Short mmCIF file of C-alpha atoms in Angstrom, two decimals:
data_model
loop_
_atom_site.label_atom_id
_atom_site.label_comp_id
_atom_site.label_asym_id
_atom_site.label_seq_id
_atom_site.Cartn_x
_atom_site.Cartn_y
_atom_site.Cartn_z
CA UNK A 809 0.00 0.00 0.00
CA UNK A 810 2.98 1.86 0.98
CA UNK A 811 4.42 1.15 -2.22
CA UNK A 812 0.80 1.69 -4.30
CA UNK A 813 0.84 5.23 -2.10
CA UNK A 814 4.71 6.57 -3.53
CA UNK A 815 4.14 5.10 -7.18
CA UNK A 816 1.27 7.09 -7.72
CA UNK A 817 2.39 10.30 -6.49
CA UNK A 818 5.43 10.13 -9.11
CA UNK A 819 3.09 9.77 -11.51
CA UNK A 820 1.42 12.75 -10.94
CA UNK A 821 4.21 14.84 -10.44
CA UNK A 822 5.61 13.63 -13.89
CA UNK A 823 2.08 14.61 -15.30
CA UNK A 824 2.36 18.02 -13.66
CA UNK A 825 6.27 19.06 -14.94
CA UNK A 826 7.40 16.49 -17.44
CA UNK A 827 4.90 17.15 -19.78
CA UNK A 828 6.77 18.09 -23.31
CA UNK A 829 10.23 18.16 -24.03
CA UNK A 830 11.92 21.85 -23.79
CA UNK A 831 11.70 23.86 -27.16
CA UNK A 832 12.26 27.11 -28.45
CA UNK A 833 9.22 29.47 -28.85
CA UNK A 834 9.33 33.12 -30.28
CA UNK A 835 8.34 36.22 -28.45
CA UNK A 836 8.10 39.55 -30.15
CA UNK A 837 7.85 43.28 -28.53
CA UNK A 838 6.94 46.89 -29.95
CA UNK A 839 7.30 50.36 -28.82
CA UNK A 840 6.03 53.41 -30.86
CA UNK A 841 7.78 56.74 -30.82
CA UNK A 842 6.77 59.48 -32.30
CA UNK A 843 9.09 62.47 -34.46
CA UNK A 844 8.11 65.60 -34.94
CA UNK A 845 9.66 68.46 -36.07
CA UNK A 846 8.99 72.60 -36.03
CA UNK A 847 9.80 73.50 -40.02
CA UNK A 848 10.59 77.06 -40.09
CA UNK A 849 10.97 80.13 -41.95
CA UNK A 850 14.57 79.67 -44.21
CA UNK A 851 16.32 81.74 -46.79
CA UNK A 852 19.68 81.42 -48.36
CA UNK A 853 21.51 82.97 -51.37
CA UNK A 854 25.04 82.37 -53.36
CA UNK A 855 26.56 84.67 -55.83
CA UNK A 856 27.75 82.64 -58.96
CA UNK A 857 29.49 84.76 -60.65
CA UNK A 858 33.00 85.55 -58.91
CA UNK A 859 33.28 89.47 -60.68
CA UNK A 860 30.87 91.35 -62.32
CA UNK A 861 32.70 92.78 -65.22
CA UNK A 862 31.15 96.07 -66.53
CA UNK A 863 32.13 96.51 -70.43
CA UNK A 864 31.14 98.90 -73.10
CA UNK A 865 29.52 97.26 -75.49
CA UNK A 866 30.32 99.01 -78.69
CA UNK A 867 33.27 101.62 -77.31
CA UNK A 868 31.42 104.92 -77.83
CA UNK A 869 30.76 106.90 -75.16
CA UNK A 870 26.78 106.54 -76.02
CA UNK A 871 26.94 102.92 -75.25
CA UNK A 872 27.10 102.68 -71.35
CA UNK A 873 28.63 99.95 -68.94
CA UNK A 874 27.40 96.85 -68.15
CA UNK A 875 27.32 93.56 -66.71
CA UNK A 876 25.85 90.75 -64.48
CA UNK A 877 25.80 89.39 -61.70
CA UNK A 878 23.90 85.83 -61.16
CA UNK A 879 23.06 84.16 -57.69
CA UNK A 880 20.77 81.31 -56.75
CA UNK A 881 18.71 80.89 -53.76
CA UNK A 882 16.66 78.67 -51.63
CA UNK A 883 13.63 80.28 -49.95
CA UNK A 884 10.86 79.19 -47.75
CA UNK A 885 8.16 81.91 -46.25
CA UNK A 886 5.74 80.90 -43.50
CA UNK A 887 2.60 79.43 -44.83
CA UNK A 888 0.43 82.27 -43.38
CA UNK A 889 1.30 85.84 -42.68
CA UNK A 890 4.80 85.54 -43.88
CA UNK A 891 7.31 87.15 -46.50
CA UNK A 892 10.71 87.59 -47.91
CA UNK A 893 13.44 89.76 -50.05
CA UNK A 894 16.36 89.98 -51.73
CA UNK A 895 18.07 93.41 -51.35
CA UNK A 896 21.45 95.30 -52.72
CA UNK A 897 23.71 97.24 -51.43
CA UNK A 898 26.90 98.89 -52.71
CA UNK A 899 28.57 98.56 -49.47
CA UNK A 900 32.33 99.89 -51.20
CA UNK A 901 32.22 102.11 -53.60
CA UNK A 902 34.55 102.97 -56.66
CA UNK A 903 37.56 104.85 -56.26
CA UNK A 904 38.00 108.19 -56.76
CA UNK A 905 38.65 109.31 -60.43
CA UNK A 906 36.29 107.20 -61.60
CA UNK A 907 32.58 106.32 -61.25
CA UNK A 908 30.96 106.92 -58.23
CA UNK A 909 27.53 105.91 -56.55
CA UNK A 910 27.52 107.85 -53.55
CA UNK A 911 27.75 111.19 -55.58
CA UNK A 912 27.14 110.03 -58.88
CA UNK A 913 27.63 113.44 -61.64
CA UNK A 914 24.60 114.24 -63.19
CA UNK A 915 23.06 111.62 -64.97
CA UNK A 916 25.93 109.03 -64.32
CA UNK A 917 23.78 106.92 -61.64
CA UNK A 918 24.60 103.41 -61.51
CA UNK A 919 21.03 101.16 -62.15
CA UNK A 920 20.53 97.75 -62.54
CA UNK A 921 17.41 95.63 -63.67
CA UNK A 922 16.40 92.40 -61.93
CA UNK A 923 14.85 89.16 -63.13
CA UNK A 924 14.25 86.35 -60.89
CA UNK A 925 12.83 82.26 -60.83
CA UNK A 926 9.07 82.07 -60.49
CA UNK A 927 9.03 81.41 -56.80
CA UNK A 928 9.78 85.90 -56.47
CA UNK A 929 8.80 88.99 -57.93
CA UNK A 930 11.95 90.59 -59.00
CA UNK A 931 12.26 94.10 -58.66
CA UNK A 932 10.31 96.74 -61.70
CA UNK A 933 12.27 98.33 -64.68
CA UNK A 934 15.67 100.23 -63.01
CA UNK A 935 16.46 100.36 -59.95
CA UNK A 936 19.32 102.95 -58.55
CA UNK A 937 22.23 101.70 -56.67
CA UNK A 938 22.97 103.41 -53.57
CA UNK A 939 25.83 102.90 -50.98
CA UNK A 940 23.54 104.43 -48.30
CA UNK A 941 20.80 101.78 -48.17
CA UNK A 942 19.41 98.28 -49.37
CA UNK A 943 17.52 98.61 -52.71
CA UNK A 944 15.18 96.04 -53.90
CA UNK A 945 16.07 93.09 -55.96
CA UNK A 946 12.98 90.57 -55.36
CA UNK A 947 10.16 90.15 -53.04
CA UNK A 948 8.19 86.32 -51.99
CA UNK A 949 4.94 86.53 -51.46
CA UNK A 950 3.63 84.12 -48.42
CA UNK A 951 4.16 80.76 -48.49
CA UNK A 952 6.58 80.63 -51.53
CA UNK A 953 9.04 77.80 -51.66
CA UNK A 954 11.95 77.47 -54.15
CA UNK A 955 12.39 74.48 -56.54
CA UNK A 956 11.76 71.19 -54.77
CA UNK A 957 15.06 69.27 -53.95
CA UNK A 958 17.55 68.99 -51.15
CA UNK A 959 20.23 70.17 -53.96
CA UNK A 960 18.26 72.27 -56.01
CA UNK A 961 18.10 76.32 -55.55
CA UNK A 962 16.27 79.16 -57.85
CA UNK A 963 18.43 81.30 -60.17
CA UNK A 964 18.36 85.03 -60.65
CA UNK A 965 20.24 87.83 -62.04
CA UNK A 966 21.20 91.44 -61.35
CA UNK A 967 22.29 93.53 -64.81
CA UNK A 968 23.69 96.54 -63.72
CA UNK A 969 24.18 99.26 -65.64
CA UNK A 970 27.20 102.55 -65.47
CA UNK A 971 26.96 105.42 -67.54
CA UNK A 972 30.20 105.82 -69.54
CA UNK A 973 30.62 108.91 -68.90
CA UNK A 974 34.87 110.81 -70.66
CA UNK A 975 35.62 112.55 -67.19
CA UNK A 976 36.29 109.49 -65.89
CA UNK A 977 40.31 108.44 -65.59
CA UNK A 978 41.37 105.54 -67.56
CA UNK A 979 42.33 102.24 -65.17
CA UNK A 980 40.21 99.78 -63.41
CA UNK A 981 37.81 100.89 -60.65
CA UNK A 982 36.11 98.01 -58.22
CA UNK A 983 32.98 98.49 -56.28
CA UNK A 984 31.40 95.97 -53.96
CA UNK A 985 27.66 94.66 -53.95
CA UNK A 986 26.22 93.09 -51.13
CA UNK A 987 23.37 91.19 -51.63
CA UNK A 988 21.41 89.36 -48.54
CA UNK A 989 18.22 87.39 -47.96
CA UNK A 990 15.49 87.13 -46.36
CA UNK A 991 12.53 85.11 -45.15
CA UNK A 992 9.66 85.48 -42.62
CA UNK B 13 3.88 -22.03 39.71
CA UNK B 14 2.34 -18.83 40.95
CA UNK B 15 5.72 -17.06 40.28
CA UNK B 16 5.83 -18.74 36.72
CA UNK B 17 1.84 -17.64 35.75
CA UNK B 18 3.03 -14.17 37.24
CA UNK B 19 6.40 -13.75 35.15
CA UNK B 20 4.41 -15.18 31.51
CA UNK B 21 1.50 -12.75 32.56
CA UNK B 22 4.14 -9.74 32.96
CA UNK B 23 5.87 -11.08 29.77
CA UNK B 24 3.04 -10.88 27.72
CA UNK B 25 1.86 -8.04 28.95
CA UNK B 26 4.89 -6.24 27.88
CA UNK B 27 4.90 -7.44 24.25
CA UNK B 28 1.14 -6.46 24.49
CA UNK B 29 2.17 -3.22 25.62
CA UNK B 30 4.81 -2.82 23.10
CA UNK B 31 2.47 -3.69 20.16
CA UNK B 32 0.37 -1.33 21.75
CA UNK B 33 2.60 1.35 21.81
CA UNK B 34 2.59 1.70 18.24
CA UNK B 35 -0.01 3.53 15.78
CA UNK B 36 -1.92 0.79 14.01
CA UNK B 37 -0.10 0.87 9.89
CA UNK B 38 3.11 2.71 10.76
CA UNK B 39 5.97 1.30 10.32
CA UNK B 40 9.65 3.25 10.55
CA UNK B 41 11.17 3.42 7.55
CA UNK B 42 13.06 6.10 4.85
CA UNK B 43 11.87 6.38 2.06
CA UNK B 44 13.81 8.44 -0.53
CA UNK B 45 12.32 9.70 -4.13
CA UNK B 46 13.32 11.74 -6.90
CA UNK B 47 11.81 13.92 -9.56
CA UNK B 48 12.87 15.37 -12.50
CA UNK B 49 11.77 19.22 -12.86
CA UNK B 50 11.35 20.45 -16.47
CA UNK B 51 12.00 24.74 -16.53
CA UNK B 52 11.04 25.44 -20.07
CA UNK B 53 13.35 29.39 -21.13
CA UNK B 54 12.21 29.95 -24.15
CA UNK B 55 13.31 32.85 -26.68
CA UNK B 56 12.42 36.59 -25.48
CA UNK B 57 12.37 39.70 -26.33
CA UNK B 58 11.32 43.32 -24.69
CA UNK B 59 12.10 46.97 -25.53
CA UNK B 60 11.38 49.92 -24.27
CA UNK B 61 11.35 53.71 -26.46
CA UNK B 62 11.05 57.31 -25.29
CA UNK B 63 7.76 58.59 -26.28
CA UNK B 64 8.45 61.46 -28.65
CA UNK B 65 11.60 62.65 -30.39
CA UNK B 66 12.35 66.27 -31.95
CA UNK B 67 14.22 66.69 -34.79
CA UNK B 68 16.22 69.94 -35.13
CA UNK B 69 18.47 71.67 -36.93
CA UNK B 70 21.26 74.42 -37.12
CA UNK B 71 21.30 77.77 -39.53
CA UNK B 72 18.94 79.32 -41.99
CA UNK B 73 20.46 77.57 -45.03
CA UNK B 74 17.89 74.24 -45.50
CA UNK B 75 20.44 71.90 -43.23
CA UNK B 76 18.64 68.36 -42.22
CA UNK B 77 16.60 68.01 -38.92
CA UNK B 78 18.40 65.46 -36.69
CA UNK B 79 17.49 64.27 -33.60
CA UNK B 80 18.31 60.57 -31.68
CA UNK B 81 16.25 58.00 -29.78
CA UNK B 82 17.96 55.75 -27.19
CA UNK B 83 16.50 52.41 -27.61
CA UNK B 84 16.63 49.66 -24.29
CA UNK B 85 16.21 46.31 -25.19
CA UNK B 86 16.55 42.69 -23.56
CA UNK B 87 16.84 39.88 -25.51
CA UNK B 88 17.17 35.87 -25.14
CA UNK B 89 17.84 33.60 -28.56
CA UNK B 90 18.49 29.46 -28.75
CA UNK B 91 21.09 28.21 -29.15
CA UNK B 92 19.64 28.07 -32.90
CA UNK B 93 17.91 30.97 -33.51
CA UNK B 94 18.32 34.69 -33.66
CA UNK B 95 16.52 37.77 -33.17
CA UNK B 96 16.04 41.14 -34.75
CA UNK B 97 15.10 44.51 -33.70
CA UNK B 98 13.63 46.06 -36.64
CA UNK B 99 11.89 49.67 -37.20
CA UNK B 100 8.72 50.61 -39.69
CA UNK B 101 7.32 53.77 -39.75
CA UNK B 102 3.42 53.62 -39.12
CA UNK B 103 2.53 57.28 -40.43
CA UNK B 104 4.30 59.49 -42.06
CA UNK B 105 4.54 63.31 -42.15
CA UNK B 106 1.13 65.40 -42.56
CA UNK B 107 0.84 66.37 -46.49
CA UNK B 108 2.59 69.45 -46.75
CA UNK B 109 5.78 68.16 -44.61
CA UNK B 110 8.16 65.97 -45.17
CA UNK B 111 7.32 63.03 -46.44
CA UNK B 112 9.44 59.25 -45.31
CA UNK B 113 7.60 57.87 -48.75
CA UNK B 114 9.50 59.90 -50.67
CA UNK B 115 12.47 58.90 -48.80
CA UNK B 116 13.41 62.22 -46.86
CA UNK B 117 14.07 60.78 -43.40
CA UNK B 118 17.29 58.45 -43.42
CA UNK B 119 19.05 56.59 -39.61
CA UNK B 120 21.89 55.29 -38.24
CA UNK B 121 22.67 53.75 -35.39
CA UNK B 122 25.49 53.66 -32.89
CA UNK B 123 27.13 50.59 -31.58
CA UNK B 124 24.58 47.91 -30.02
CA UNK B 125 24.86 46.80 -26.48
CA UNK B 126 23.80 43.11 -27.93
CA UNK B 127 24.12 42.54 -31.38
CA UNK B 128 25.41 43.99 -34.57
CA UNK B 129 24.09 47.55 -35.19
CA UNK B 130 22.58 48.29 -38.48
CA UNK B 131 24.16 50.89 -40.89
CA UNK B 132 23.09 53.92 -42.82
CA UNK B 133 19.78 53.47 -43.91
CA UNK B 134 16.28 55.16 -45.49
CA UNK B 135 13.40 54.78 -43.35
CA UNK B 136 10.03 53.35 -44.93
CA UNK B 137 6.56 53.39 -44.31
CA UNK B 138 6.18 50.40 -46.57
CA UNK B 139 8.34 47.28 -44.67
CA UNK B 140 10.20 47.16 -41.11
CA UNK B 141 13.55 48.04 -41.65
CA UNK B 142 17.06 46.81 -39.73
CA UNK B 143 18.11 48.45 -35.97
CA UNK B 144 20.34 45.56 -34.32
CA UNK B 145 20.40 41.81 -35.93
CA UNK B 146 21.17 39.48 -32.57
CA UNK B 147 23.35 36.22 -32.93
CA UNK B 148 22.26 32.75 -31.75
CA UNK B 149 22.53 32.27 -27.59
CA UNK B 150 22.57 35.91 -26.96
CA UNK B 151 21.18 37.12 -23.66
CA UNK B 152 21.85 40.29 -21.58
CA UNK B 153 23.30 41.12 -18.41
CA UNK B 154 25.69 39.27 -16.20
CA UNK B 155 28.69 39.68 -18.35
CA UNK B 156 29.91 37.06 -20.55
CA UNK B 157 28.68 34.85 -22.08
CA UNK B 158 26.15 37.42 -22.07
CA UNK B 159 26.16 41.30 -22.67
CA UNK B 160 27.94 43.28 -20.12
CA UNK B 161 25.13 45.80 -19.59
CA UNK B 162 21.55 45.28 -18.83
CA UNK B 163 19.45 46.76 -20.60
CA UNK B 164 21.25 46.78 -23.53
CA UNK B 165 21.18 50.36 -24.96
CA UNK B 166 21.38 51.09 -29.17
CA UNK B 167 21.12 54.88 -30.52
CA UNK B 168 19.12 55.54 -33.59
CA UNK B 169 20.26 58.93 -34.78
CA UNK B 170 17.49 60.33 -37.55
CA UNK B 171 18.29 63.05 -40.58
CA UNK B 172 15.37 64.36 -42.18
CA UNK B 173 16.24 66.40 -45.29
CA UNK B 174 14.90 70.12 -45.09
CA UNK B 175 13.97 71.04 -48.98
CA UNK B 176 12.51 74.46 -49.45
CA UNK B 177 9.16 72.78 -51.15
CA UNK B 178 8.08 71.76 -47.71
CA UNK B 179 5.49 74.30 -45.69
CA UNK B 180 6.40 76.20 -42.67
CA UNK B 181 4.90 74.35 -40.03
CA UNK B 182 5.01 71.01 -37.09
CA UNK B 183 5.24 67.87 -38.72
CA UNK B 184 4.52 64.67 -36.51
CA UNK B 185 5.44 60.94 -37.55
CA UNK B 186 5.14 57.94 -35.85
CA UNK B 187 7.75 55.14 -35.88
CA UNK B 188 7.19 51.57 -34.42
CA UNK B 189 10.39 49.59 -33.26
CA UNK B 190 9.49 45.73 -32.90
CA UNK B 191 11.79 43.17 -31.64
CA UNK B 192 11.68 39.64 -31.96
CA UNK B 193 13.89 36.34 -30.77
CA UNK B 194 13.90 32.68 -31.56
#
């Protein structure tokens, strides 16, 4: 009975933890984060061409100087309320004996005409230089965006325009034009 | 004869007493038994993610967002299995944003604390994509043969590129890391 008693309770242990040999069974787990991110207002702008050259084109003194200057840029505006520009500025002017565009002589002011990508509204018919203030070049209208493309960028152009005007000394005279960006 | 009767009484009463002693079915004994116990470890997997994640960036001039999520993970693989701990985005960018479809947000990932780390790579909405691949009889904690930390810690480090098409504006995805072990 003894024996009956011990030989039964191994059996149903056995039936308890035996059961099955051990395997391998697969467990899987998620987690879920989210990303956000605040896109803001951006603007930038490169100049292309290295020097503007101004040249006459037909070497009377009728024919005035001129030359351009090309840039590209990249512009986003805020979707609602917001706005942007390019501006100029001729933040050194020439040297003396030559041109100038802080005191330009009578009718020997320094213009330029704009054009732009469709994304702004370049600037209308000639503009005058100044080395006193920005002047326009373009203006974006709310929510404009540049070309799509991490690498791509917008082209536009500045053609400037010098009166060739005899008092002026022979040599080479250098001005600079400052150009900058912007984007609300 | 008296004395005789008197002893046999007294000797039978003792053996009588002695049986009597006893609880009836007892007897003294050791009895020794053994039993095989069955644990069954199986495969396993757990992780555990921050919440939310902001992607930033640095300048005006259209650099990429980037921004990193520390991932904690625990894993257990047979001796002839494996594991993974993959990633799938679950919804992209609202329309105007950037968009993971069109392959804007790209990862990498620093060094696994279990596991090989996965390399560069471009996020999709479409399938799960690779985190950390784990090796047969890997398990964390304790040193080795196991990982030396536990949790076991992997950095996923996101770039989202910033292109001047996309609208001013917050732009929320969600991302769903999944890890399994055989």
């Amino acid at each position: 009975m003894k024996t009956q008693l011990i030989r039964n309770s191994i059996l149903t242990i056995g039936m308890i933890l035996g059961s099955g040999a051990a395997q391998a069974f697969a467990q899987s787990n998620t987690g879920t984060t989210s990303v956000s991110v605040v896109v803001p207002a951006e603007a930038a702008i490169s100049i292309t061409t290295g020097t503007t050259n101004l040249t006459e084109a037909t070497g009377f003194f009728g024919s005035p100087f001129s030359g351009t200057t090309a840039f590209t840029y990249k512009v986003r505006t805020t979707k609602v309320g917001g706005a942007g520009t390019i501006t100029v500025k001729i933040t050194t002017d020439f040297p003396a004996g030559g041109p100038s565009v802080t005191t330009p002589l009578t009718g020997d002011a320094m213009t330029y005409t704009c054009s732009t990508a469709a994304s702004a509204t370049p600037c209308t018919g000639s503009v005058t230089a100044l080395t006193t203030g920005y002047t326009s070049v373009a203006t974006f209208a709310t929510d404009a965006h540049s070309t799509a493309g991490t690498g791509s960028s917008d082209a536009g152009s500045v053609v400037w325009t010098l009166p060739n005007d005899p008092i002026y000394k022979t040599g080479t005279y250098a001005a600079t034009a400052t150009f900058v960006i912007a984007a609300t | 004869m008296a004395n005789f009767t008197s002893r046999s009484a007294l000797a039978t009463l003792a053996i009588m007493s002695g049986i009597l002693s006893l609880p009836a079915g007892v007897e003294a004994d050791t009895i020794t038994i053994s039993n095989s116990l069955n644990a069954n470890i199986g495969a396993l997997g757990s992780l555990s993610v921050p919440g939310s994640t902001n992607l930033t960036n640095t300048g005006t001039v259209f650099n990429a967002f980037s921004g990193t999520v520390a991932i904690q993970y625990r894993a257990r693989t047979s001796a002839s299995g494996g594991g993974t701990l993959t990633m799938k985005v679950t919804q992209d960018f609202q329309t105007g944003g950037p968009s993971v479809a069109g392959g804007d947000l790209t990862y990498h990932c620093g060094s696994a604390g279990l596991g090989t780390a996965c390399a560069s790579s471009t996020a999709s909405t479409s399938s799960a994509t690779s985190v950390v691949t784990l090796p047969s009889s890997a398990c964390t904690g304790g040193g080795a043969p196991c990982s030396a930390t536990d949790p076991n810690t992997v950095n996923v480090t996101f770039n989202l590129a910033d292109r001047p098409v996309v609208k001013t504006g917050t732009f929320t995805a969600s991302i769903q890391f999944t890890i399994s072990a055989t």
